């Protein structure tokens, strides 16, 4: 009798094992925020062929699935892989080959860093990026006299942190034959006492940059792989690169096909005539890793360099309205062409005048067209009457801009106009979603700083104590959605990523703390413990 009973038990156990489904990996004992439509929580999930196949509790998942790879999360928090809805991925990689000027507190410090960099590298030309005169005691644009003295024969280009102005020396000006009489639409050459200072704003930078040596294919590949390492460390699994030429997109595609570049990318194509003609004729390009279905345009410059286009003059520079980077006739023509295609149009608009113009052109060319998901990138300063125009236009915003700019933004805009700036909650209320990003390397890569800035509206020092215009802060749930499912939606990718649900790519991250419950002041110091793309561990 005992032998018979034992046989039945063994047979039952074997049958049970045979009935389990073999998968690539199983994750259990986790605190999972699925970010599905109900914002449900879970404990476990199973992964096969790079996708989630079931999400539930640990007991049920373990009873149903078996795997050689069992990950016990031991209570750690898991969220969908972060999506940066607006960044400059390739630019981040190139930064490693440039003088890092972020955080410099004076022009003397800028020069010291250039000297230190040039002493370490034997270079025929020097690039730098990250200076911001608003962080200096003397909050004025610098000039190139000292650079001319120290480096009379070495072209130097030092790009401002926002990318919308550069300081160049005379050797660099000579490359493009730039003189005091040079002119460029959508740009400004800063002149003082009848001489060029070397500061070039917005499109005037092209007068020099177009003549600087071009990056080799190896330089580009190295930059992409370096940027990938940084992004994976920060928990980013998809990046929206806001402005790439065809050459770069094709290199990205080849690296992804070879398996060297594992990060997923939503590539916004730079809105040049050549690029627009090529991709409108080619149509949408879509793989599991690459999505090319949008164009990036510029309506104006940046607020920090006073290039943002305002409806009334700058409060700290009377009679100055900013810069229009694309003339209205050209912009309208492009908008009509793109509206008649499957492509999305994404436009950089900072000032209230730029936003007003772009919104109205969008509305006109999209009349009668449904679910086009065109975006305004930054949507930084909005006139009160224009918020309602975001009812079917996606606001793609970067919360850390608010906490970086709050020290001087009111000086530019004045007491009343600042109320319509960095108004993320107001934008959310009108569209129902916001896509969140960083704009790195303009800001830091860390999504945790994005999360903190959106919720706390403070800098990492806790300033201001009560938060900056807290009526426009976002809740933690809204912020997490903006960094995952809403960002995916803005890319037409909500069906394949942005939440932890069966059928979607197994892109997820394990965090060192519970981002939804940890004291808000601890969020900036949070870390990603592991990053997974398609179920594969890409950072540990």
Short mmCIF file of C-alpha atoms in Angstrom, two decimals:
data_model
loop_
_atom_site.label_atom_id
_atom_site.label_comp_id
_atom_site.label_asym_id
_atom_site.label_seq_id
_atom_site.Cartn_x
_atom_site.Cartn_y
_atom_site.Cartn_z
CA UNK A 1 0.00 0.00 0.00
CA UNK A 2 2.84 2.35 0.92
CA UNK A 3 4.68 1.59 -2.35
CA UNK A 4 1.52 2.34 -4.32
CA UNK A 5 1.02 5.66 -2.49
CA UNK A 6 4.66 6.62 -3.05
CA UNK A 7 4.35 5.83 -6.75
CA UNK A 8 1.30 8.05 -7.02
CA UNK A 9 3.10 10.91 -5.28
CA UNK A 10 6.15 10.61 -7.56
CA UNK A 11 3.93 10.41 -10.65
CA UNK A 12 1.99 13.48 -9.50
CA UNK A 13 5.21 15.41 -8.92
CA UNK A 14 6.58 14.43 -12.32
CA UNK A 15 3.32 15.36 -14.02
CA UNK A 16 3.34 18.70 -12.22
CA UNK A 17 6.87 19.43 -13.42
CA UNK A 18 6.02 18.38 -16.94
CA UNK A 19 3.04 20.72 -16.97
CA UNK A 20 5.16 23.75 -16.06
CA UNK A 21 6.01 26.02 -18.96
CA UNK A 22 9.71 26.48 -19.64
CA UNK A 23 10.62 30.18 -19.96
CA UNK A 24 13.80 32.22 -20.25
CA UNK A 25 13.56 33.79 -16.81
CA UNK A 26 11.26 34.25 -13.83
CA UNK A 27 11.29 37.15 -11.39
CA UNK A 28 9.69 36.67 -7.95
CA UNK A 29 9.29 38.42 -4.60
CA UNK A 30 9.36 41.89 -6.13
CA UNK A 31 7.49 45.11 -5.47
CA UNK A 32 6.35 45.64 -9.07
CA UNK A 33 4.68 48.82 -10.28
CA UNK A 34 3.25 47.61 -13.57
CA UNK A 35 2.08 51.07 -14.75
CA UNK A 36 -0.77 49.39 -16.59
CA UNK A 37 -4.08 51.17 -17.13
CA UNK A 38 -5.12 50.50 -13.51
CA UNK A 39 -1.65 51.21 -12.12
CA UNK A 40 -1.74 47.74 -10.55
CA UNK A 41 1.03 46.25 -8.44
CA UNK A 42 2.38 42.72 -8.76
CA UNK A 43 5.01 40.43 -7.24
CA UNK A 44 6.35 38.38 -10.13
CA UNK A 45 6.48 37.83 -13.86
CA UNK A 46 7.74 35.36 -16.46
CA UNK A 47 9.76 36.25 -19.57
CA UNK A 48 10.15 34.38 -22.84
CA UNK A 49 11.68 35.50 -26.14
CA UNK A 50 12.34 38.97 -24.76
CA UNK A 51 8.76 39.68 -23.67
CA UNK A 52 6.66 39.43 -20.54
CA UNK A 53 4.31 36.48 -20.92
CA UNK A 54 2.52 36.70 -17.56
CA UNK A 55 2.48 39.04 -14.57
CA UNK A 56 1.06 38.09 -11.18
CA UNK A 57 1.97 36.88 -7.70
CA UNK A 58 5.03 34.81 -6.85
CA UNK A 59 3.11 31.64 -5.95
CA UNK A 60 1.10 31.47 -9.18
CA UNK A 61 4.05 32.35 -11.41
CA UNK A 62 6.29 29.73 -9.81
CA UNK A 63 3.60 27.06 -10.02
CA UNK A 64 3.04 27.71 -13.71
CA UNK A 65 6.56 28.45 -15.03
CA UNK A 66 10.03 27.04 -14.69
CA UNK A 67 13.34 28.55 -15.74
CA UNK A 68 17.07 28.12 -15.34
CA UNK A 69 17.16 31.83 -14.51
CA UNK A 70 15.23 32.60 -11.34
CA UNK A 71 15.62 36.15 -9.99
CA UNK A 72 14.57 36.64 -6.39
CA UNK A 73 14.12 40.41 -6.05
CA UNK A 74 13.87 40.11 -2.25
CA UNK A 75 11.28 42.86 -2.03
CA UNK A 76 13.10 45.39 -4.21
CA UNK A 77 11.03 47.76 -6.33
CA UNK A 78 10.73 47.09 -10.05
CA UNK A 79 9.34 49.57 -12.59
CA UNK A 80 9.24 49.62 -16.39
CA UNK A 81 12.48 50.75 -18.02
CA UNK A 82 12.65 54.52 -18.08
CA UNK A 83 12.06 56.28 -21.41
CA UNK A 84 13.71 59.67 -21.94
CA UNK A 85 11.27 61.46 -24.23
CA UNK A 86 13.73 64.19 -25.23
CA UNK A 87 17.49 63.91 -25.12
CA UNK A 88 20.61 64.09 -27.26
CA UNK A 89 22.01 60.57 -26.98
CA UNK A 90 24.78 60.94 -29.54
CA UNK A 91 25.68 64.34 -28.10
CA UNK A 92 26.11 62.75 -24.69
CA UNK A 93 28.63 60.32 -26.15
CA UNK A 94 30.55 63.07 -27.92
CA UNK A 95 30.82 64.98 -24.63
CA UNK A 96 33.42 62.52 -23.37
CA UNK A 97 35.82 63.91 -26.02
CA UNK A 98 35.20 67.54 -25.05
CA UNK A 99 36.15 69.87 -22.24
CA UNK A 100 33.46 69.51 -19.57
CA UNK A 101 32.44 73.03 -18.56
CA UNK A 102 29.28 72.14 -16.63
CA UNK A 103 29.18 73.79 -13.22
CA UNK A 104 31.92 76.33 -13.90
CA UNK A 105 31.45 79.42 -11.73
CA UNK A 106 33.49 81.91 -13.76
CA UNK A 107 35.11 82.39 -17.14
CA UNK A 108 38.51 82.04 -15.46
CA UNK A 109 37.50 78.53 -14.42
CA UNK A 110 36.46 77.80 -18.02
CA UNK A 111 39.91 78.83 -19.23
CA UNK A 112 41.62 76.76 -16.54
CA UNK A 113 39.71 73.66 -17.65
CA UNK A 114 40.66 74.28 -21.28
CA UNK A 115 44.34 74.58 -20.37
CA UNK A 116 44.18 71.38 -18.28
CA UNK A 117 42.41 69.53 -21.11
CA UNK A 118 44.77 70.74 -23.85
CA UNK A 119 47.83 69.80 -21.77
CA UNK A 120 46.56 66.21 -21.58
CA UNK A 121 45.61 65.90 -25.25
CA UNK A 122 47.55 66.85 -28.36
CA UNK A 123 44.68 68.37 -30.33
CA UNK A 124 44.50 70.41 -33.50
CA UNK A 125 41.12 71.79 -32.43
CA UNK A 126 39.26 71.95 -29.10
CA UNK A 127 35.58 71.43 -28.34
CA UNK A 128 33.98 72.21 -24.99
CA UNK A 129 30.45 72.33 -23.65
CA UNK A 130 28.50 73.27 -20.56
CA UNK A 131 29.25 76.87 -19.57
CA UNK A 132 26.39 79.05 -18.36
CA UNK A 133 26.99 82.72 -17.66
CA UNK A 134 23.94 82.72 -15.40
CA UNK A 135 26.00 80.66 -12.91
CA UNK A 136 28.78 83.25 -12.79
CA UNK A 137 29.07 86.31 -10.55
CA UNK A 138 29.32 88.40 -13.71
CA UNK A 139 26.22 87.20 -15.52
CA UNK A 140 27.25 88.43 -18.93
CA UNK A 141 28.42 86.69 -22.07
CA UNK A 142 32.22 86.28 -22.11
CA UNK A 143 34.50 87.34 -24.98
CA UNK A 144 37.34 85.56 -26.75
CA UNK A 145 40.27 87.90 -26.08
CA UNK A 146 42.02 85.60 -23.59
CA UNK A 147 41.42 82.54 -25.78
CA UNK A 148 42.93 84.41 -28.75
CA UNK A 149 46.03 85.15 -26.71
CA UNK A 150 46.47 81.62 -25.34
CA UNK A 151 45.47 79.71 -28.51
CA UNK A 152 46.13 81.89 -31.55
CA UNK A 153 46.37 78.92 -33.95
CA UNK A 154 44.05 76.31 -32.41
CA UNK A 155 40.34 76.64 -33.29
CA UNK A 156 38.22 76.48 -30.14
CA UNK A 157 34.44 76.10 -29.93
CA UNK A 158 32.86 76.24 -26.47
CA UNK A 159 29.14 75.52 -26.62
CA UNK A 160 26.82 76.94 -23.97
CA UNK A 161 25.02 74.36 -21.82
CA UNK A 162 21.77 74.63 -23.80
CA UNK A 163 23.48 74.26 -27.17
CA UNK A 164 22.03 77.56 -28.37
CA UNK A 165 25.16 79.70 -28.14
CA UNK A 166 28.91 79.20 -28.45
CA UNK A 167 32.06 81.12 -27.63
CA UNK A 168 34.69 80.70 -30.34
CA UNK A 169 38.19 82.12 -30.70
CA UNK A 170 39.56 84.04 -33.67
CA UNK A 171 41.17 80.92 -35.14
CA UNK A 172 37.73 79.33 -35.28
CA UNK A 173 36.14 82.46 -36.76
CA UNK A 174 38.80 82.43 -39.45
CA UNK A 175 37.80 78.89 -40.49
CA UNK A 176 34.44 80.20 -41.66
CA UNK A 177 35.72 83.60 -42.76
CA UNK A 178 33.42 85.17 -40.18
CA UNK A 179 33.63 88.95 -39.90
CA UNK A 180 31.64 91.70 -38.27
CA UNK A 181 29.66 91.98 -41.51
CA UNK A 182 28.61 88.30 -41.58
CA UNK A 183 24.87 87.72 -41.44
CA UNK A 184 22.71 84.66 -40.85
CA UNK A 185 18.94 84.20 -40.56
CA UNK A 186 17.91 82.92 -37.14
CA UNK A 187 21.22 83.78 -35.54
CA UNK A 188 23.14 86.61 -33.93
CA UNK A 189 26.81 87.54 -33.76
CA UNK A 190 27.38 89.36 -30.47
CA UNK A 191 29.29 92.60 -31.03
CA UNK A 192 30.78 94.85 -28.35
CA UNK A 193 32.61 98.12 -28.88
CA UNK A 194 32.49 97.54 -32.62
CA UNK A 195 34.21 94.14 -32.48
CA UNK A 196 33.13 90.51 -32.54
CA UNK A 197 33.19 89.01 -29.06
CA UNK A 198 33.27 85.44 -30.37
CA UNK A 199 29.79 84.68 -29.00
CA UNK A 200 27.55 83.19 -31.68
CA UNK A 201 23.87 82.62 -30.90
CA UNK A 202 21.71 79.90 -32.43
CA UNK A 203 22.19 79.54 -36.22
CA UNK A 204 25.21 81.86 -36.18
CA UNK A 205 27.10 78.92 -34.65
CA UNK A 206 26.88 77.16 -38.00
CA UNK A 207 29.19 79.78 -39.51
CA UNK A 208 32.01 78.11 -37.58
CA UNK A 209 30.82 74.62 -36.70
CA UNK A 210 30.21 73.70 -40.33
CA UNK A 211 33.95 74.19 -40.95
CA UNK A 212 35.28 72.29 -37.93
CA UNK A 213 36.66 68.76 -38.61
CA UNK A 214 33.93 66.11 -38.84
CA UNK A 215 33.76 63.08 -36.55
CA UNK A 216 34.93 59.79 -38.10
CA UNK A 217 32.76 56.68 -38.11
CA UNK A 218 34.88 55.30 -35.27
CA UNK A 219 34.31 58.50 -33.27
CA UNK A 220 30.56 58.14 -33.80
CA UNK A 221 30.50 54.45 -32.84
CA UNK A 222 32.59 55.10 -29.72
CA UNK A 223 30.26 57.96 -28.74
CA UNK A 224 27.14 55.83 -29.15
CA UNK A 225 28.52 52.98 -27.06
CA UNK A 226 29.72 55.37 -24.35
CA UNK A 227 26.28 57.01 -24.20
CA UNK A 228 24.64 53.57 -23.96
CA UNK A 229 26.73 52.66 -20.91
CA UNK A 230 25.73 55.88 -19.16
CA UNK A 231 22.04 55.43 -19.98
CA UNK A 232 21.87 51.79 -18.85
CA UNK A 233 23.51 52.74 -15.57
CA UNK A 234 20.72 55.25 -15.07
CA UNK A 235 17.90 52.84 -15.89
CA UNK A 236 17.07 54.15 -19.35
CA UNK A 237 15.98 51.50 -21.84
CA UNK A 238 14.60 53.78 -24.58
CA UNK A 239 15.87 57.21 -25.59
CA UNK A 240 14.28 59.77 -27.92
CA UNK A 241 17.20 61.49 -29.66
CA UNK A 242 15.89 64.92 -30.62
CA UNK A 243 17.58 65.59 -33.94
CA UNK A 244 19.68 63.13 -35.97
CA UNK A 245 20.88 63.16 -39.56
CA UNK A 246 20.49 60.13 -41.82
CA UNK A 247 24.20 59.22 -41.49
CA UNK A 248 23.91 58.81 -37.72
CA UNK A 249 20.60 56.94 -37.88
CA UNK A 250 22.04 54.38 -40.29
CA UNK A 251 25.08 53.80 -38.05
CA UNK A 252 22.73 53.34 -35.07
CA UNK A 253 20.66 50.83 -37.04
CA UNK A 254 23.75 48.84 -38.06
CA UNK A 255 25.05 48.69 -34.49
CA UNK A 256 21.66 47.56 -33.23
CA UNK A 257 21.44 44.88 -35.93
CA UNK A 258 24.89 43.59 -34.90
CA UNK A 259 23.84 43.52 -31.25
CA UNK A 260 26.42 46.04 -30.05
CA UNK A 261 23.85 48.77 -29.42
CA UNK A 262 21.11 47.24 -27.30
CA UNK A 263 19.32 50.39 -26.18
CA UNK A 264 16.05 51.17 -27.98
CA UNK A 265 15.85 54.48 -29.80
CA UNK A 266 13.13 56.76 -31.08
CA UNK A 267 15.04 58.86 -33.59
CA UNK A 268 13.72 62.31 -34.47
CA UNK A 269 15.15 63.17 -37.88
CA UNK A 270 16.70 66.64 -38.14
CA UNK A 271 14.37 68.74 -40.28
CA UNK A 272 16.74 69.59 -43.14
CA UNK A 273 15.50 69.59 -46.76
CA UNK A 274 17.69 66.58 -47.59
CA UNK A 275 16.51 64.55 -44.58
CA UNK A 276 12.85 65.40 -45.06
CA UNK A 277 12.90 64.45 -48.75
CA UNK A 278 14.65 61.15 -48.07
CA UNK A 279 12.52 59.91 -45.16
CA UNK A 280 9.17 61.06 -46.52
CA UNK A 281 9.97 59.06 -49.65
CA UNK A 282 11.26 56.06 -47.65
CA UNK A 283 8.43 55.98 -45.12
CA UNK A 284 8.51 54.85 -41.50
CA UNK A 285 11.52 52.77 -40.42
CA UNK A 286 10.65 50.36 -37.59
CA UNK A 287 12.54 47.53 -35.92
CA UNK A 288 12.39 46.21 -32.34
CA UNK A 289 15.19 48.62 -31.41
CA UNK A 290 14.77 51.58 -33.79
CA UNK A 291 11.76 53.75 -34.63
CA UNK A 292 12.09 56.49 -37.25
CA UNK A 293 8.78 58.26 -37.79
CA UNK A 294 9.26 61.88 -36.75
CA UNK A 295 11.03 65.08 -37.73
CA UNK A 296 12.57 67.62 -35.36
CA UNK A 297 12.33 71.35 -36.09
CA UNK A 298 13.32 74.52 -34.22
CA UNK A 299 10.97 77.46 -33.85
CA UNK A 300 13.26 79.56 -31.64
CA UNK A 301 16.32 79.53 -29.39
CA UNK A 302 16.75 79.18 -25.63
CA UNK A 303 15.69 81.40 -22.76
CA UNK A 304 19.11 81.35 -21.07
CA UNK A 305 20.80 82.89 -24.10
CA UNK A 306 17.79 85.15 -24.79
CA UNK A 307 17.07 83.38 -28.04
CA UNK A 308 13.59 82.22 -27.02
CA UNK A 309 11.02 84.13 -29.08
CA UNK A 310 8.70 86.20 -26.88
CA UNK A 311 5.51 88.09 -27.67
CA UNK A 312 6.70 91.07 -25.63
CA UNK A 313 10.31 92.16 -25.03
CA UNK A 314 12.57 90.49 -22.48
CA UNK A 315 12.13 92.02 -19.06
CA UNK A 316 15.91 92.26 -18.65
CA UNK A 317 16.65 93.39 -22.23
CA UNK A 318 14.17 95.98 -23.56
CA UNK A 319 13.42 95.93 -27.30
CA UNK A 320 14.76 92.36 -27.60
CA UNK A 321 12.25 89.65 -28.53
CA UNK A 322 14.52 86.65 -29.19
CA UNK A 323 15.18 84.72 -32.40
CA UNK A 324 12.95 82.96 -34.90
CA UNK A 325 14.98 80.00 -36.19
CA UNK A 326 12.66 78.88 -39.00
CA UNK A 327 10.76 81.40 -41.08
CA UNK A 328 7.01 80.95 -41.01
CA UNK A 329 6.57 80.21 -44.71
CA UNK A 330 9.17 77.43 -44.60
CA UNK A 331 7.78 76.00 -41.37
CA UNK A 332 4.23 76.01 -42.72
CA UNK A 333 5.34 74.28 -45.93
CA UNK A 334 7.10 71.52 -43.99
CA UNK A 335 4.13 71.12 -41.65
CA UNK A 336 1.75 70.60 -44.58
CA UNK A 337 4.05 68.02 -46.19
CA UNK A 338 4.45 66.09 -42.97
CA UNK A 339 0.72 66.29 -42.19
CA UNK A 340 0.09 64.48 -45.47
CA UNK A 341 2.43 61.65 -44.48
CA UNK A 342 2.53 59.14 -41.62
CA UNK A 343 5.32 61.09 -39.92
CA UNK A 344 5.08 63.02 -36.68
CA UNK A 345 6.31 66.61 -36.34
CA UNK A 346 8.15 67.60 -33.15
CA UNK A 347 9.10 71.25 -32.73
CA UNK A 348 11.39 72.94 -30.24
CA UNK A 349 9.42 75.92 -28.90
CA UNK A 350 10.51 77.83 -25.79
CA UNK A 351 9.07 81.35 -25.89
CA UNK A 352 5.38 82.22 -25.76
CA UNK A 353 5.52 83.64 -29.28
CA UNK A 354 7.13 80.48 -30.68
CA UNK A 355 4.62 78.25 -28.91
CA UNK A 356 1.69 80.39 -30.06
CA UNK A 357 2.84 80.23 -33.69
CA UNK A 358 3.61 76.50 -33.73
CA UNK A 359 0.35 75.57 -32.01
CA UNK A 360 -1.68 77.51 -34.54
CA UNK A 361 0.16 76.11 -37.55
CA UNK A 362 -0.22 72.59 -36.12
CA UNK A 363 -3.94 73.14 -35.64
CA UNK A 364 -4.38 74.43 -39.16
CA UNK A 365 -2.56 71.62 -41.01
CA UNK A 366 -3.95 68.84 -38.79
CA UNK A 367 -7.59 69.85 -39.12
CA UNK A 368 -9.67 66.71 -39.59
CA UNK A 369 -6.71 64.37 -38.96
CA UNK A 370 -6.96 62.05 -35.96
CA UNK A 371 -4.35 60.64 -33.56
CA UNK A 372 -1.32 62.34 -35.09
CA UNK A 373 0.41 62.90 -31.71
CA UNK A 374 2.49 65.84 -32.88
CA UNK A 375 4.64 67.23 -30.10
CA UNK A 376 5.91 70.54 -28.89
CA UNK A 377 9.32 69.97 -27.35
CA UNK A 378 9.84 72.01 -24.16
CA UNK A 379 6.58 74.04 -24.27
CA UNK A 380 8.38 76.25 -21.81
CA UNK A 381 6.57 79.61 -21.79
CA UNK A 382 2.88 79.57 -22.68
CA UNK A 383 0.42 82.46 -22.91
CA UNK A 384 -2.65 81.83 -20.69
CA UNK A 385 -5.02 81.66 -23.67
CA UNK A 386 -2.82 79.11 -25.49
CA UNK A 387 -2.94 76.27 -22.97
CA UNK A 388 -6.27 75.11 -24.39
CA UNK A 389 -4.58 74.50 -27.75
CA UNK A 390 -2.75 71.53 -26.22
CA UNK A 391 -5.98 69.50 -26.28
CA UNK A 392 -4.56 67.35 -29.09
CA UNK A 393 -0.88 68.38 -29.13
CA UNK A 394 1.51 66.48 -26.85
CA UNK A 395 3.61 68.57 -24.46
CA UNK A 396 7.09 67.00 -24.21
CA UNK A 397 8.74 68.66 -21.22
CA UNK A 398 11.86 68.36 -19.07
CA UNK A 399 11.23 68.96 -15.35
CA UNK A 400 14.87 69.69 -14.46
CA UNK A 401 14.75 72.76 -16.73
CA UNK A 402 12.42 74.36 -14.22
CA UNK A 403 14.74 73.79 -11.27
CA UNK A 404 17.82 74.87 -13.27
CA UNK A 405 16.24 78.01 -14.71
CA UNK A 406 14.23 79.21 -11.70
CA UNK A 407 17.10 81.37 -10.41
CA UNK A 408 17.00 83.71 -13.40
CA UNK A 409 13.88 82.91 -15.45
CA UNK A 410 11.76 85.58 -13.80
CA UNK A 411 14.43 88.16 -14.66
CA UNK A 412 13.91 87.26 -18.32
CA UNK A 413 10.12 87.02 -18.22
CA UNK A 414 8.86 89.26 -15.43
CA UNK A 415 6.48 88.52 -12.56
CA UNK A 416 3.34 87.87 -14.63
CA UNK A 417 4.75 85.98 -17.60
CA UNK A 418 6.68 83.53 -15.39
CA UNK A 419 3.33 82.13 -14.19
CA UNK A 420 2.82 80.47 -17.59
CA UNK A 421 6.32 78.98 -17.63
CA UNK A 422 7.29 75.37 -16.76
CA UNK A 423 3.57 74.76 -16.22
CA UNK A 424 3.60 70.96 -16.37
CA UNK A 425 0.42 70.33 -14.41
CA UNK A 426 -1.49 72.85 -16.49
CA UNK A 427 -0.27 71.16 -19.66
CA UNK A 428 -1.20 67.74 -18.25
CA UNK A 429 -4.69 68.97 -17.46
CA UNK A 430 -5.26 70.00 -21.07
CA UNK A 431 -3.76 67.05 -22.97
CA UNK A 432 -4.19 64.33 -20.33
CA UNK A 433 -0.59 63.17 -20.65
CA UNK A 434 2.90 64.65 -20.56
CA UNK A 435 6.02 63.03 -22.02
CA UNK A 436 8.96 63.57 -19.68
CA UNK A 437 12.64 63.76 -20.54
CA UNK A 438 15.88 65.44 -19.51
CA UNK A 439 17.33 67.10 -22.63
CA UNK A 440 20.68 65.63 -21.62
CA UNK A 441 23.48 66.65 -21.93
CA UNK A 442 21.88 70.06 -21.37
CA UNK A 443 20.78 68.60 -18.01
CA UNK A 444 22.10 65.54 -16.21
CA UNK A 445 21.13 62.08 -17.46
CA UNK A 446 19.60 60.88 -14.16
CA UNK A 447 15.87 60.06 -14.40
CA UNK A 448 15.79 60.33 -10.62
CA UNK A 449 16.53 64.05 -10.90
CA UNK A 450 13.69 64.27 -13.44
CA UNK A 451 11.35 62.52 -11.01
CA UNK A 452 12.44 64.72 -8.10
CA UNK A 453 12.15 67.97 -10.04
CA UNK A 454 8.66 67.07 -11.28
CA UNK A 455 7.36 66.18 -7.81
CA UNK A 456 9.30 68.48 -5.47
CA UNK A 457 9.99 71.39 -7.86
CA UNK A 458 13.25 71.99 -5.95
CA UNK A 459 16.93 71.72 -6.72
CA UNK A 460 19.02 69.11 -4.93
CA UNK A 461 19.85 71.63 -2.18
CA UNK A 462 16.15 71.85 -1.33
CA UNK A 463 15.64 75.32 -2.78
CA UNK A 464 13.14 76.91 -2.72
CA UNK A 465 11.89 75.55 0.58
CA UNK A 466 8.24 75.52 -0.52
CA UNK A 467 8.97 74.50 -4.12
CA UNK A 468 8.93 76.52 -7.35
CA UNK A 469 5.36 77.27 -8.48
CA UNK A 470 4.09 74.12 -6.78
CA UNK A 471 0.70 74.41 -8.44
CA UNK A 472 2.45 72.88 -11.44
CA UNK A 473 4.09 69.95 -9.66
CA UNK A 474 3.16 66.42 -10.71
CA UNK A 475 2.17 63.53 -8.46
CA UNK A 476 4.47 60.51 -8.23
CA UNK A 477 2.06 58.41 -10.25
CA UNK A 478 1.81 61.07 -12.98
CA UNK A 479 5.58 61.39 -13.05
CA UNK A 480 6.22 57.66 -13.34
CA UNK A 481 3.68 57.48 -16.16
CA UNK A 482 5.35 60.43 -17.88
CA UNK A 483 8.68 58.58 -17.78
CA UNK A 484 7.25 55.28 -19.02
CA UNK A 485 3.82 54.67 -20.58
CA UNK A 486 3.07 58.28 -21.57
CA UNK A 487 6.52 58.67 -23.12
CA UNK A 488 5.89 55.42 -25.01
CA UNK A 489 2.50 56.76 -26.13
CA UNK A 490 4.13 59.92 -27.48
CA UNK A 491 6.23 57.62 -29.68
CA UNK A 492 3.27 55.46 -30.84
CA UNK A 493 4.87 52.62 -28.85
CA UNK A 494 2.49 52.12 -25.94
CA UNK A 495 1.52 48.71 -27.33
CA UNK A 496 5.04 47.35 -26.97
CA UNK A 497 6.66 49.12 -24.01
CA UNK A 498 6.14 51.53 -21.13
CA UNK A 499 4.45 49.09 -18.74
CA UNK A 500 4.99 45.61 -17.35
CA UNK A 501 2.27 43.64 -19.10
CA UNK A 502 2.02 40.37 -21.01
CA UNK A 503 3.04 40.78 -24.64
CA UNK A 504 5.29 43.79 -24.12
CA UNK A 505 9.08 43.95 -24.30
CA UNK A 506 10.64 42.85 -21.02
CA UNK A 507 12.31 46.21 -20.40
CA UNK A 508 12.46 46.82 -16.65
CA UNK A 509 14.72 48.06 -13.88
CA UNK A 510 15.34 47.09 -10.26
CA UNK A 511 15.72 50.08 -7.93
CA UNK A 512 17.55 50.39 -4.61
CA UNK A 513 14.52 52.09 -2.99
CA UNK A 514 10.78 52.39 -3.53
CA UNK A 515 10.54 55.51 -5.65
CA UNK A 516 6.80 55.79 -4.95
CA UNK A 517 7.18 55.88 -1.15
CA UNK A 518 10.71 56.93 -0.23
CA UNK A 519 10.99 60.44 1.32
CA UNK A 520 11.11 62.84 -1.60
CA UNK A 521 14.47 64.29 -0.57
CA UNK A 522 16.08 60.86 -1.01
CA UNK A 523 14.99 60.47 -4.64
CA UNK A 524 17.96 62.34 -6.23
CA UNK A 525 20.39 59.87 -4.65
CA UNK A 526 18.53 56.74 -5.75
CA UNK A 527 20.31 54.15 -7.89
CA UNK A 528 19.42 51.58 -10.51
CA UNK A 529 20.59 48.16 -9.31
CA UNK A 530 19.88 46.31 -12.56
CA UNK A 531 18.66 47.25 -16.03
CA UNK A 532 17.04 44.73 -18.39
CA UNK A 533 16.28 45.16 -22.09
CA UNK A 534 14.21 42.40 -23.64
CA UNK A 535 14.82 40.31 -20.53
CA UNK A 536 18.59 40.58 -20.91
CA UNK A 537 20.60 42.12 -18.06
CA UNK A 538 22.51 45.04 -19.59
CA UNK A 539 23.61 46.71 -16.35
CA UNK A 540 24.25 45.19 -12.94
#
